[in-house]
Coordinates of C-alpha atoms and ligand atoms in Angstrom, one line a residue:
Chain A
M527 CA -30.1 -20.7 -5.6
K528 CA -30.7 -24.3 -6.6
A529 CA -27.5 -25.4 -4.9
R530 CA -28.6 -24.1 -1.6
P531 CA -30.2 -27.2 -0.1
I532 CA -27.2 -29.3 -1.2
A533 CA -24.8 -26.8 0.3
A534 CA -26.8 -26.7 3.6
A535 CA -26.9 -30.5 3.7
L536 CA -23.1 -30.7 3.2
A537 CA -22.6 -28.1 6.0
V538 CA -24.8 -30.1 8.4
L539 CA -22.9 -33.3 7.4
G540 CA -19.6 -31.5 8.1
Y541 CA -20.7 -30.5 11.5
V542 CA -22.0 -34.0 12.3
V543 CA -18.7 -35.6 11.2
M544 CA -16.8 -33.1 13.4
L545 CA -19.1 -33.0 16.4
V546 CA -20.3 -36.6 16.8
P547 CA -17.0 -38.1 17.9
I548 CA -16.6 -35.2 20.4
L549 CA -20.1 -36.1 21.7
F550 CA -19.1 -39.7 22.2
V551 CA -15.9 -38.8 24.1
V552 CA -17.5 -36.1 26.2
G553 CA -20.5 -38.3 26.9
G554 CA -18.3 -41.3 27.8
A555 CA -16.3 -39.2 30.2
F556 CA -19.4 -38.6 32.4
T557 CA -20.3 -42.3 32.7
A558 CA -20.8 -43.9 36.1
G559 CA -19.7 -47.3 34.8
S560 CA -16.1 -48.5 34.5
T561 CA -15.9 -49.0 30.8
L562 CA -15.8 -46.4 28.0
K563 CA -19.0 -46.7 26.1
F564 CA -21.8 -44.7 24.6
P565 CA -24.5 -44.0 25.7
P566 CA -22.9 -43.7 29.2
E567 CA -24.3 -45.7 32.1
G568 CA -25.6 -43.2 34.6
F569 CA -23.8 -39.9 35.5
S570 CA -20.7 -39.2 37.5
V571 CA -17.7 -37.0 37.5
R572 CA -15.4 -39.5 39.3
W573 CA -13.4 -40.1 36.1
F574 CA -12.5 -36.4 36.0
G575 CA -11.2 -36.7 39.5
E576 CA -9.1 -39.7 38.5
A577 CA -7.8 -37.9 35.4
V578 CA -6.7 -34.9 37.5
A579 CA -5.2 -37.1 40.2
N580 CA -3.2 -39.1 37.6
E581 CA 0.4 -38.3 38.3
S582 CA 1.7 -39.1 34.8
F583 CA -1.0 -37.1 33.1
S584 CA -0.3 -33.9 35.1
Q585 CA 3.4 -34.3 34.6
A586 CA 2.9 -34.8 30.9
L587 CA 0.6 -31.8 30.7
T588 CA 3.2 -29.6 32.3
S589 CA 5.8 -30.9 29.8
S590 CA 3.5 -30.3 26.9
L591 CA 2.6 -26.8 27.9
L592 CA 6.3 -25.9 28.6
L593 CA 7.3 -27.4 25.2
A594 CA 4.5 -25.7 23.3
V595 CA 5.1 -22.3 24.9
V596 CA 8.8 -22.2 24.5
S597 CA 8.9 -23.7 21.0
T598 CA 6.2 -21.2 19.8
A599 CA 8.1 -18.3 21.3
L600 CA 11.3 -19.5 19.6
A601 CA 9.6 -20.0 16.3
L602 CA 8.2 -16.5 16.5
A603 CA 11.4 -15.0 17.5
V604 CA 13.1 -16.3 14.4
G605 CA 10.1 -16.4 12.1
V606 CA 8.8 -12.9 12.4
P607 CA 12.1 -11.2 11.5
V608 CA 12.6 -13.7 8.7
A609 CA 9.1 -12.8 7.4
L610 CA 9.9 -9.1 7.6
A611 CA 13.2 -9.6 5.8
L612 CA 11.6 -11.7 3.1
H613 CA 8.9 -9.2 2.6
R614 CA 10.9 -6.0 2.8
G615 CA 14.5 -6.7 2.1
H616 CA 16.0 -6.9 -1.4
I617 CA 18.0 -9.9 -0.4
P618 CA 19.6 -12.1 -3.0
G619 CA 18.5 -15.7 -3.1
R620 CA 15.2 -14.7 -1.6
S621 CA 13.1 -17.5 -3.0
L622 CA 15.8 -20.0 -1.8
L623 CA 15.6 -18.6 1.7
E624 CA 11.8 -18.6 1.6
G625 CA 11.9 -22.3 0.5
L626 CA 14.3 -23.1 3.3
F627 CA 12.0 -21.7 6.0
L628 CA 8.9 -23.3 4.6
S629 CA 10.5 -26.7 3.9
P630 CA 9.5 -28.3 7.2
L631 CA 5.9 -28.3 5.8
V632 CA 7.0 -30.9 3.2
I633 CA 9.7 -32.9 5.0
P634 CA 8.0 -35.7 6.9
E635 CA 8.2 -35.2 10.7
L636 CA 9.6 -38.6 11.1
V637 CA 12.7 -37.6 9.0
I638 CA 13.2 -34.5 11.2
G639 CA 12.7 -36.6 14.3
L640 CA 15.1 -39.3 13.3
A641 CA 17.8 -36.8 12.4
L642 CA 17.4 -35.0 15.7
Y643 CA 17.4 -38.3 17.5
Q644 CA 20.6 -39.4 15.9
Q645 CA 22.5 -36.2 16.0
L646 CA 21.3 -34.5 19.3
M647 CA 20.4 -37.4 21.6
I648 CA 22.7 -40.1 20.5
G649 CA 25.5 -38.1 19.0
L650 CA 25.7 -35.1 21.3
K651 CA 24.0 -36.8 24.3
Q652 CA 21.5 -34.0 24.7
T653 CA 18.3 -34.3 26.7
S654 CA 15.0 -35.3 25.0
F655 CA 13.6 -31.9 26.1
L656 CA 16.2 -30.1 24.0
A657 CA 15.8 -32.4 21.1
L658 CA 12.0 -31.9 21.2
L659 CA 12.4 -28.1 21.6
V660 CA 14.5 -28.0 18.4
G661 CA 12.2 -30.3 16.6
H662 CA 9.0 -28.4 17.5
T663 CA 10.6 -25.1 16.8
V664 CA 11.6 -26.3 13.3
L665 CA 8.1 -27.7 12.9
L666 CA 6.4 -24.4 13.8
M667 CA 8.7 -22.1 11.7
P668 CA 6.7 -22.3 8.5
Y669 CA 3.6 -21.1 10.4
A670 CA 5.5 -18.2 11.9
V671 CA 6.9 -17.2 8.6
R672 CA 3.8 -17.8 6.5
V673 CA 1.1 -16.3 8.7
T674 CA 3.1 -13.3 9.8
G675 CA 4.1 -12.8 6.1
A676 CA 0.4 -12.8 5.1
S677 CA -0.4 -10.1 7.6
L678 CA 2.5 -8.0 6.4
A679 CA 0.7 -7.5 3.2
L680 CA -1.5 -5.2 5.2
A681 CA 1.4 -3.2 6.4
D682 CA 2.2 -1.5 3.1
Q683 CA 5.6 0.0 3.1
S684 CA 4.3 3.4 2.2
L685 CA 2.7 3.5 5.7
E686 CA 6.2 3.4 7.2
E687 CA 7.3 6.0 4.7
A688 CA 4.4 8.2 5.7
A689 CA 5.4 7.9 9.3
R690 CA 9.0 8.8 8.4
G691 CA 7.8 11.9 6.5
L692 CA 5.8 13.0 9.6
G693 CA 9.0 12.9 11.7
S694 CA 9.4 9.3 12.8
S695 CA 12.8 7.6 13.1
P696 CA 12.9 4.3 11.3
W697 CA 12.6 2.4 14.5
H698 CA 9.7 4.6 15.8
A699 CA 7.9 4.1 12.4
F700 CA 8.3 0.3 12.7
R701 CA 7.1 0.3 16.3
T702 CA 4.1 2.6 16.0
V703 CA 2.9 1.6 12.5
T704 CA 4.2 -1.8 11.3
L705 CA 4.2 -3.7 14.6
P706 CA 0.6 -2.9 15.6
L707 CA -0.5 -4.1 12.1
L708 CA 1.5 -7.2 12.5
R709 CA 0.0 -8.1 15.9
P710 CA -3.0 -10.1 14.6
G711 CA -0.7 -12.1 12.3
V712 CA 1.8 -12.8 15.1
M713 CA -1.1 -13.8 17.4
S714 CA -2.5 -16.2 14.9
A715 CA 0.9 -17.7 14.2
G716 CA 1.4 -18.1 17.9
L717 CA -2.0 -19.8 18.4
L718 CA -1.5 -22.1 15.5
G719 CA 2.0 -22.9 16.6
F720 CA 0.9 -23.6 20.2
I721 CA -1.9 -25.9 19.0
T722 CA 0.4 -27.7 16.5
S723 CA 3.1 -28.3 19.1
F724 CA 0.6 -29.3 21.8
N725 CA -1.1 -31.9 19.5
N726 CA 2.1 -33.2 17.9
V727 CA 2.6 -37.0 18.1
P728 CA 5.2 -38.2 15.6
L729 CA 8.1 -36.0 16.7
S730 CA 7.2 -36.4 20.4
L731 CA 6.9 -40.1 20.0
L732 CA 10.4 -40.4 18.6
L733 CA 12.1 -38.0 20.9
Q734 CA 10.5 -38.8 24.2
S735 CA 12.4 -40.3 27.1
R736 CA 11.5 -41.8 30.5
D737 CA 11.6 -38.4 32.3
F738 CA 10.1 -36.3 29.5
G739 CA 7.0 -37.3 27.6
T740 CA 4.2 -35.0 26.2
L741 CA 0.6 -35.4 26.9
P742 CA -0.6 -36.9 23.6
V743 CA 2.1 -39.5 23.8
T744 CA 1.4 -40.3 27.4
M745 CA -2.3 -40.7 26.6
L746 CA -1.5 -42.9 23.7
D747 CA 0.6 -45.1 26.0
Y748 CA -2.3 -45.2 28.5
I749 CA -4.9 -46.3 25.9
Q750 CA -2.7 -49.2 24.9
Q751 CA -2.7 -50.5 28.5
S752 CA -6.2 -49.7 29.8
Y753 CA -9.2 -48.5 27.9
D754 CA -11.2 -46.8 30.6
P755 CA -13.2 -43.5 30.9
V756 CA -10.2 -41.7 32.4
I757 CA -8.9 -41.1 28.9
A758 CA -12.2 -39.6 27.9
A759 CA -12.2 -37.3 30.9
M760 CA -8.7 -36.2 30.1
S761 CA -9.7 -35.5 26.5
T762 CA -12.7 -33.5 27.7
L763 CA -10.6 -31.4 30.0
I764 CA -8.2 -30.6 27.1
L765 CA -11.2 -29.7 24.9
A766 CA -12.5 -27.4 27.6
G767 CA -9.1 -25.8 27.9
T768 CA -9.0 -25.2 24.1
V769 CA -12.4 -23.7 24.1
V770 CA -11.4 -21.3 26.9
I771 CA -8.3 -20.2 24.9
A772 CA -10.4 -19.8 21.8
V773 CA -13.0 -17.7 23.6
I774 CA -10.3 -15.5 25.0
A775 CA -8.6 -15.2 21.6
E776 CA -12.0 -14.3 20.0
R777 CA -12.7 -11.7 22.7
T778 CA -9.3 -10.0 22.4
V779 CA -8.5 -10.1 18.7
G780 CA -11.3 -11.9 17.0
F781 CA -11.2 -15.1 15.0
T782 CA -11.7 -13.5 11.6
K783 CA -8.7 -11.4 12.3
I784 CA -6.6 -14.2 13.8
F785 CA -7.2 -16.7 11.0
G786 CA -7.9 -14.1 8.3
G787 CA -4.2 -14.2 7.5
I788 CA -4.0 -17.8 6.6
N789 CA -5.1 -17.8 3.0
Chain B
M854 CA 15.7 21.6 10.9
T855 CA 15.6 23.4 7.5
A856 CA 12.1 24.7 7.8
A857 CA 12.0 28.5 7.6
S858 CA 11.1 29.9 10.9
P859 CA 8.1 32.2 10.7
T860 CA 9.8 34.8 12.8
A861 CA 12.9 35.1 10.6
A862 CA 13.5 38.5 9.2
P863 CA 12.1 38.6 5.7
S864 CA 14.9 40.9 4.6
T865 CA 17.5 38.1 4.4
A866 CA 15.5 36.3 1.6
S867 CA 14.3 37.7 -1.6
T868 CA 10.6 37.7 -2.1
T869 CA 10.6 34.9 -4.6
A870 CA 13.0 32.7 -2.6
A871 CA 13.3 29.1 -3.8
A872 CA 11.5 26.7 -1.5
A873 CA 13.4 23.9 -3.1
E874 CA 16.0 23.4 -5.9
F875 CA 17.1 20.4 -7.9
I876 CA 20.6 20.9 -9.3
D877 CA 21.8 18.4 -12.0
I878 CA 19.8 15.6 -10.5
R879 CA 20.2 12.1 -11.9
Q880 CA 18.6 9.0 -10.6
T881 CA 19.4 5.5 -11.9
F882 CA 18.0 2.1 -11.0
G883 CA 20.5 -0.4 -12.3
D884 CA 21.2 0.6 -15.8
F885 CA 17.9 2.4 -16.1
T886 CA 17.9 6.2 -15.9
A887 CA 14.7 7.4 -14.3
V888 CA 15.7 11.1 -13.9
D889 CA 18.3 12.5 -16.2
G890 CA 19.9 15.9 -15.5
L891 CA 17.0 17.6 -13.8
N892 CA 17.3 21.3 -12.9
L893 CA 14.2 22.7 -11.3
T894 CA 13.3 25.5 -8.9
V895 CA 10.2 25.3 -6.7
E896 CA 9.1 28.8 -5.8
Q897 CA 7.9 29.7 -2.4
G898 CA 4.1 30.0 -1.9
K899 CA 3.2 28.6 -5.3
I900 CA 1.8 25.4 -6.7
T901 CA 4.4 23.7 -9.0
T902 CA 3.1 20.8 -11.1
L903 CA 5.1 18.0 -12.5
L904 CA 3.3 16.8 -15.6
G905 CA 4.1 14.0 -17.9
P906 CA 3.2 10.5 -19.2
S907 CA 3.4 7.4 -17.0
G908 CA 7.0 6.4 -16.2
C909 CA 8.6 9.8 -17.0
G910 CA 10.0 10.1 -13.5
K911 CA 7.5 12.3 -11.7
T912 CA 7.2 10.1 -8.6
T913 CA 10.9 9.5 -8.5
T914 CA 11.5 13.3 -8.5
L915 CA 9.0 13.8 -5.7
R916 CA 10.5 10.9 -3.7
M917 CA 13.9 12.4 -4.0
L918 CA 12.6 15.7 -2.7
A919 CA 10.9 13.9 0.2
G920 CA 14.0 12.0 1.0
Y921 CA 12.7 8.4 0.3
T922 CA 15.3 7.9 -2.4
T923 CA 18.8 9.5 -2.6
P924 CA 19.7 10.8 -6.0
T925 CA 22.5 9.0 -7.8
S926 CA 24.2 12.4 -8.4
G927 CA 23.3 16.1 -8.0
T928 CA 22.1 18.4 -5.2
I929 CA 18.8 19.0 -3.7
R930 CA 18.3 22.2 -1.7
I931 CA 15.4 22.8 0.6
A932 CA 15.0 26.5 1.8
G933 CA 18.5 27.1 0.5
E934 CA 20.2 24.3 2.5
D935 CA 21.7 21.2 1.0
A936 CA 19.2 18.4 1.8
T937 CA 20.4 15.8 -0.7
R938 CA 21.2 13.2 1.9
L939 CA 18.9 14.3 4.7
P940 CA 16.5 11.5 5.9
P941 CA 12.8 12.2 5.4
E942 CA 12.1 12.7 9.1
K943 CA 14.5 15.7 9.2
R944 CA 12.9 17.5 6.2
N945 CA 9.6 18.7 7.7
L946 CA 7.7 18.1 4.4
G947 CA 4.1 17.0 4.1
M948 CA 3.5 14.2 1.7
V949 CA 0.2 12.9 0.4
F950 CA 0.8 9.4 -1.2
Q951 CA -1.2 8.2 -4.1
S952 CA -2.5 5.4 -2.0
Y953 CA -3.1 7.9 0.9
A954 CA -1.1 5.6 3.3
L955 CA -3.4 6.4 6.2
F956 CA -2.6 4.4 9.4
P957 CA -5.5 1.9 9.5
H958 CA -5.2 1.2 13.3
M959 CA -5.6 4.9 14.3
T960 CA -8.6 7.2 14.2
V961 CA -8.7 10.1 11.8
A962 CA -7.7 12.5 14.6
D963 CA -4.8 10.3 15.6
N964 CA -3.7 10.1 12.0
V965 CA -3.7 13.9 11.8
G966 CA -2.1 14.3 15.2
F967 CA 0.7 11.8 14.5
G968 CA 3.2 14.3 13.4
L969 CA 2.3 16.8 16.1
K970 CA 2.8 14.2 18.8
L971 CA 6.3 13.6 17.4
R972 CA 7.0 17.3 17.6
R973 CA 5.9 17.2 21.3
V974 CA 3.1 19.6 20.8
P975 CA 1.3 19.8 24.2
V976 CA -2.0 17.8 24.3
E977 CA -4.3 20.8 24.5
E978 CA -2.7 22.6 21.6
R979 CA -2.5 19.3 19.6
R980 CA -6.2 18.7 20.0
K981 CA -6.9 22.2 18.8
R982 CA -4.6 22.0 15.8
V983 CA -6.0 18.6 14.8
A984 CA -9.5 20.0 15.0
D985 CA -8.6 23.2 13.1
T986 CA -6.9 21.2 10.3
L987 CA -9.9 18.8 10.0
D988 CA -12.2 21.8 9.8
L989 CA -10.0 23.2 7.1
V990 CA -10.5 20.1 5.0
G991 CA -14.2 19.9 6.1
L992 CA -14.0 16.7 8.1
G993 CA -14.4 17.9 11.6
H994 CA -17.3 15.5 12.2
L995 CA -15.3 12.4 11.4
A996 CA -12.4 12.8 13.9
G997 CA -13.2 9.6 15.8
Q998 CA -13.6 7.3 12.8
R999 CA -11.2 4.8 11.4
P1000 CA -9.9 5.6 7.9
K1001 CA -11.4 2.4 6.5
K1002 CA -14.9 3.6 7.2
L1003 CA -14.4 6.7 5.0
S1004 CA -15.0 7.3 1.3
G1005 CA -12.1 7.8 -1.1
G1006 CA -12.6 11.5 -1.2
Q1007 CA -12.7 11.7 2.6
Q1008 CA -9.6 9.5 3.0
Q1009 CA -7.9 11.9 0.6
R1010 CA -8.8 14.8 2.8
V1011 CA -7.5 13.1 5.9
A1012 CA -4.2 12.4 4.1
L1013 CA -4.1 16.1 3.2
A1014 CA -4.9 17.2 6.7
R1015 CA -2.2 14.9 8.2
A1016 CA 0.3 16.4 5.8
I1017 CA -0.5 20.0 6.5
A1018 CA -1.0 19.7 10.3
I1019 CA 2.7 19.6 10.8
R1020 CA 3.0 23.0 9.0
P1021 CA 5.4 21.6 6.5
S1022 CA 7.8 23.8 4.5
L1023 CA 6.6 22.0 1.4
L1024 CA 3.4 20.0 0.6
L1025 CA 4.1 17.2 -1.8
L1026 CA 1.1 15.6 -3.6
D1027 CA 1.6 12.5 -5.7
E1028 CA -1.4 12.2 -8.1
P1029 CA -3.7 13.1 -5.2
L1030 CA -6.9 13.0 -7.2
S1031 CA -6.4 10.0 -9.4
N1032 CA -8.3 7.6 -7.2
L1033 CA -11.4 9.9 -7.2
D1034 CA -14.3 9.8 -9.6
A1035 CA -14.4 12.5 -12.2
R1036 CA -16.8 14.9 -10.5
L1037 CA -15.0 14.8 -7.1
R1038 CA -11.7 15.2 -8.9
V1039 CA -12.8 18.6 -10.4
Q1040 CA -14.2 19.6 -7.0
M1041 CA -11.0 18.8 -5.2
R1042 CA -8.9 20.8 -7.6
A1043 CA -10.6 24.0 -6.4
E1044 CA -10.5 22.6 -2.8
I1045 CA -6.7 22.2 -2.9
R1046 CA -6.2 25.6 -4.4
R1047 CA -8.4 27.1 -1.7
I1048 CA -6.4 25.3 1.1
Q1049 CA -3.1 26.4 -0.6
A1050 CA -4.3 30.0 -0.7
E1051 CA -5.5 29.9 3.0
T1052 CA -2.3 28.4 4.3
G1053 CA 0.2 30.0 1.9
L1054 CA 1.9 26.6 1.5
T1055 CA 4.4 25.8 -1.2
V1056 CA 3.0 22.8 -3.1
V1057 CA 4.6 20.4 -5.5
L1058 CA 1.9 18.4 -7.3
V1059 CA 2.4 15.4 -9.6
T1060 CA -0.1 14.6 -12.2
H1061 CA -0.5 13.2 -15.7
D1062 CA -3.7 15.1 -16.3
Q1063 CA -3.1 18.3 -18.3
D1064 CA -6.4 19.8 -17.3
E1065 CA -5.5 19.4 -13.7
A1066 CA -2.1 20.9 -14.2
L1067 CA -3.5 23.9 -16.2
E1068 CA -6.1 24.6 -13.7
M1069 CA -4.1 24.2 -10.5
S1070 CA -0.5 25.3 -11.2
D1071 CA 1.3 28.5 -10.8
A1072 CA 4.2 26.8 -12.6
M1073 CA 4.1 23.6 -14.6
V1074 CA 7.0 21.4 -15.5
L1075 CA 6.5 19.0 -18.4
M1076 CA 8.6 15.9 -18.2
R1077 CA 9.5 13.1 -20.6
A1078 CA 11.8 10.2 -20.0
G1079 CA 13.4 11.8 -16.9
R1080 CA 14.0 15.2 -18.6
V1081 CA 12.3 18.5 -18.4
M1082 CA 10.8 19.4 -21.8
Q1083 CA 9.4 22.8 -20.9
S1084 CA 8.4 24.8 -17.8
G1085 CA 6.6 28.0 -17.1
S1086 CA 3.2 29.2 -16.0
P1087 CA 0.2 27.6 -17.7
A1088 CA -0.5 30.9 -19.5
E1089 CA 3.1 30.8 -20.9
V1090 CA 3.3 27.2 -21.8
F1091 CA -0.2 26.4 -23.1
P1092 CA -0.2 28.8 -26.0
R1093 CA 3.5 28.4 -26.8
P1094 CA 4.5 24.8 -26.5
A1095 CA 8.2 24.5 -27.2
N1096 CA 8.2 21.2 -29.0
R1097 CA 6.1 18.5 -30.5
F1098 CA 6.0 16.4 -27.3
V1099 CA 4.6 19.3 -25.2
A1100 CA 2.2 20.3 -28.0
E1101 CA 0.8 16.8 -28.3
F1102 CA 0.5 16.4 -24.5
L1103 CA -1.4 19.7 -24.3
G1104 CA -3.9 18.7 -27.0
Y1105 CA -2.5 20.2 -30.2
E1106 CA -3.3 17.7 -32.9
N1107 CA -2.4 19.3 -36.2
F1108 CA 1.2 19.2 -37.3
V1109 CA 2.4 20.4 -40.7
E1110 CA 5.7 21.2 -42.2
R1111 CA 6.1 24.5 -44.0
D1112 CA 9.4 25.7 -45.5
G1113 CA 11.3 23.3 -43.3
R1114 CA 9.5 24.5 -40.1
L1115 CA 7.2 22.5 -38.0
L1116 CA 3.9 24.3 -37.3
T1117 CA 1.0 23.3 -35.1
V1118 CA -2.6 24.4 -34.5
R1119 CA -5.2 23.3 -32.0
P1120 CA -8.3 21.6 -33.6
E1121 CA -10.6 24.4 -32.4
H1122 CA -8.4 27.0 -34.1
L1123 CA -8.6 25.4 -37.6
E1124 CA -11.3 26.9 -39.8
I1125 CA -12.8 25.3 -42.9
S1126 CA -13.4 27.5 -45.9
T1127 CA -15.1 26.3 -49.0
G1128 CA -14.0 29.3 -51.0
P1129 CA -10.4 30.5 -51.7
A1130 CA -8.1 31.2 -48.9
T1131 CA -9.0 34.1 -46.6
E1132 CA -6.6 37.0 -46.7
G1133 CA -4.0 37.1 -44.0
A1134 CA -4.3 33.5 -43.0
R1135 CA -1.0 31.9 -42.2
L1136 CA -2.1 28.4 -43.1
A1137 CA -4.1 27.8 -46.2
L1138 CA -4.1 24.1 -47.0
P1139 CA -6.1 22.4 -49.6
A1140 CA -7.6 19.3 -47.9
T1141 CA -10.1 16.5 -48.3
V1142 CA -12.8 15.8 -45.6
T1143 CA -12.6 12.1 -44.5
R1144 CA -14.9 11.9 -41.6
V1145 CA -17.3 14.0 -39.6
A1146 CA -18.0 13.2 -35.9
Y1147 CA -20.8 15.0 -34.0
R1148 CA -19.8 15.4 -30.3
G1149 CA -22.4 17.6 -28.8
V1150 CA -20.7 20.9 -28.2
D1151 CA -18.7 20.6 -31.4
R1152 CA -18.1 18.5 -34.5
H1153 CA -14.8 17.0 -35.3
I1154 CA -13.9 17.1 -38.9
A1155 CA -11.1 14.8 -40.0
L1156 CA -9.2 15.8 -43.1
T1157 CA -6.1 14.9 -45.0
T1158 CA -3.8 17.3 -46.8
Q1159 CA -0.7 16.7 -48.9
G1160 CA 2.4 17.0 -46.9
T1161 CA 6.0 17.6 -48.1
G1162 CA 6.6 13.8 -48.6
D1163 CA 4.3 11.3 -50.2
E1164 CA 2.3 10.6 -47.1
P1165 CA -0.9 12.5 -46.7
V1166 CA -1.0 14.5 -43.4
P1167 CA -4.1 14.0 -41.2
L1168 CA -5.8 17.1 -39.7
I1169 CA -8.5 17.6 -37.2
A1170 CA -10.7 20.6 -37.0
A1171 CA -13.2 21.1 -34.2
L1172 CA -16.2 23.3 -35.3
R1173 CA -18.7 24.6 -32.8
A1174 CA -21.9 22.7 -33.3
D1175 CA -24.1 25.7 -33.3
E1176 CA -21.9 27.6 -35.8
T1177 CA -23.6 28.6 -39.0
G1178 CA -21.1 28.2 -41.8
P1179 CA -19.7 25.5 -43.9
D1180 CA -21.2 22.1 -43.4
P1181 CA -18.4 19.8 -44.7
R1182 CA -19.2 16.3 -45.8
P1183 CA -16.9 13.4 -46.3
G1184 CA -15.3 13.7 -49.7
D1185 CA -15.6 17.5 -49.9
Q1186 CA -12.5 19.4 -51.2
V1187 CA -12.0 22.4 -48.8
T1188 CA -9.4 24.8 -47.7
V1189 CA -8.2 24.7 -44.1
V1190 CA -7.2 28.0 -42.7
A1191 CA -5.9 29.4 -39.3
R1192 CA -5.3 32.9 -38.0
P1193 CA -1.6 33.7 -37.9
D1194 CA -1.6 34.2 -34.1
R1195 CA -3.1 30.7 -33.7
V1196 CA -0.2 29.0 -35.5
V1197 CA 2.6 27.9 -33.2
E1198 CA 6.1 27.2 -34.6
L1199 CA 7.8 24.3 -32.8
A1200 CA 11.5 23.7 -32.3
G1201 CA 11.3 20.0 -33.1
Ligands
ATP144 N1 12.8 1.5 -7.1 C1 12.9 1.4 -8.5 N2 13.6 0.4 -9.1 C2 13.7 0.3 -10.4 N3 13.0 1.1 -11.3 C3 12.3 2.1 -10.8 C4 12.2 2.3 -9.3 N4 11.4 3.4 -9.1 C5 11.0 3.8 -10.4 N5 11.5 3.0 -11.3 C6 11.4 3.2 -12.8 O1 11.6 4.6 -13.1 C7 10.7 5.1 -14.0 C8 10.0 6.3 -13.5 O2 9.2 5.9 -12.5 P1 8.2 6.9 -11.8 O3 7.5 6.2 -10.7 O4 9.0 8.1 -11.3 O5 7.3 7.4 -12.9 P2 6.0 8.3 -12.9 O6 6.3 9.5 -13.8 O7 5.6 8.6 -11.5 O8 4.9 7.4 -13.6 P3 3.4 7.2 -13.2 O9 2.6 8.3 -13.8 O10 3.1 5.9 -13.8 O11 3.3 7.1 -11.7 C9 9.7 4.0 -14.4 O12 10.1 3.4 -15.6 C10 9.9 3.0 -13.2 O13 9.7 1.7 -13.7
MG145 MG1 4.0 8.1 -10.2

């Protein structure tokens, strides 16, 4: 009881720390002036117009979305069966395998990036998109394995056995019982993967090329040359997009369900 | 499918046809033998109970019958046909898991209808059979709920309904009552008996509770370390345990050696006499009272008597609390007697 005011104060502080920078950026995006400052000078939406019209931004956005979607799909395609095998199968060297799939979490991204740069782009002369795709897929793998694995704990093996006893073939039991229980875990792994890939800088910085750059890297480049409200407008647009995705996710599965699997 | 068709002529099978048989079944996990040379016949239309302490192989036996594990050696017959290697979905058995294993993402009605859907029962008939089965277990009003919303006892009934809805040739129950509180457990014993009587199902029940086994079984099978120690109806087994393990498991607490034979008597069948031995008593042991414990309906009198060796042998006598008679106190020298028909001779 005594700790209550302290806890409340800490919570408020947490929100302030999280929200104030966002407020600065969003506020700055609506300025009528031509420099990025807070409070904004007047109100206008012209910077949004410029952000949308910016060729390199829209190109980078397409690249980022493509990269995030494909690498997330690949990570899930490999990670979900791996999580199932790790959870269910009596495979030898199981902890070794588990360690292998979780290792990207501890290996610095720069190391992965450098390896891919040397081997794929220099050595095998592959495009930067392919190198980025491999890099991001590796990066997302631990999320796919971990988060799906956590939700598998719900799908007790006796459920599949019960289905078998009632007349299901092994595949039918998996499809009608295990898969639906896995869905929230796969969704959250997908969402986490998408966000992680979309926001990634280190790998993308190393593996970008003139014809393929992701949005965060392109924005970073932009800031280094000109510090104007366009960047704030672009950030605000990304924020809005994220909020829309979050609302849809909350409506369809529910956040507690999506992120319940993480711990 | 091996399930007996209800239209089959009864003349081909004897009236006490075996619903299932285990023949020389062994099950090993690595170098550990969980079931060792099991021979067992499950009779049609009866409740057969597998009873024994934790780890004696009851669940393993049930899982072999259901097809979830394949025996290392031996044969399992269901309705007379070899089913040793048949996968579970081809056996048409109803199983209630200890954890119930209800599908959390389906309603109660969908859980119960799961097996019927697989059997392509038409929608209308399916709906009716689900409703009838839920009524049978007294849960008709909860058809639309998710299992998580239900109490333990209700979940247990849903699991039971799901298993019997498919009209299985055998109903397998793995400690179905162990997750329920004591009162509900006693209620559900009668409930399962009633459902068995109404449906005429053949039931194999696993339990480690001897009261449950005695009350519910037509036939009980006592197991230890993967072997059958004794089997028979409760009325056969309870008064005539074959060996010390069975006797101890069924609550016999007094074991004395007489002329090289091992004798046992239940605590409530020991009498305490302050005078000389009563005529005709088979046991008449001089003993010393060590402790008296009042327990409401009875008093437990702990005594020691001299055995064949140097060690004193402990005895327990349960005297009805309202009984007028001797009132033994710690330190009293008494004679412990038992009627000849109360004394059971054990094989070992
Ligand atoms: N898949 C398995 N792998 C290895 N050992 C097993 C396996 N299944 C069962 N055992 C072992 O076999 C023995 C018998 O197990 P079982 O589950 O049949 O016992 P039980 O009589 O049902 O006991 P309980 O009353 O505790 O449920 C136990 O010692 C158990 O550890
Ligand atoms: Mg068991």
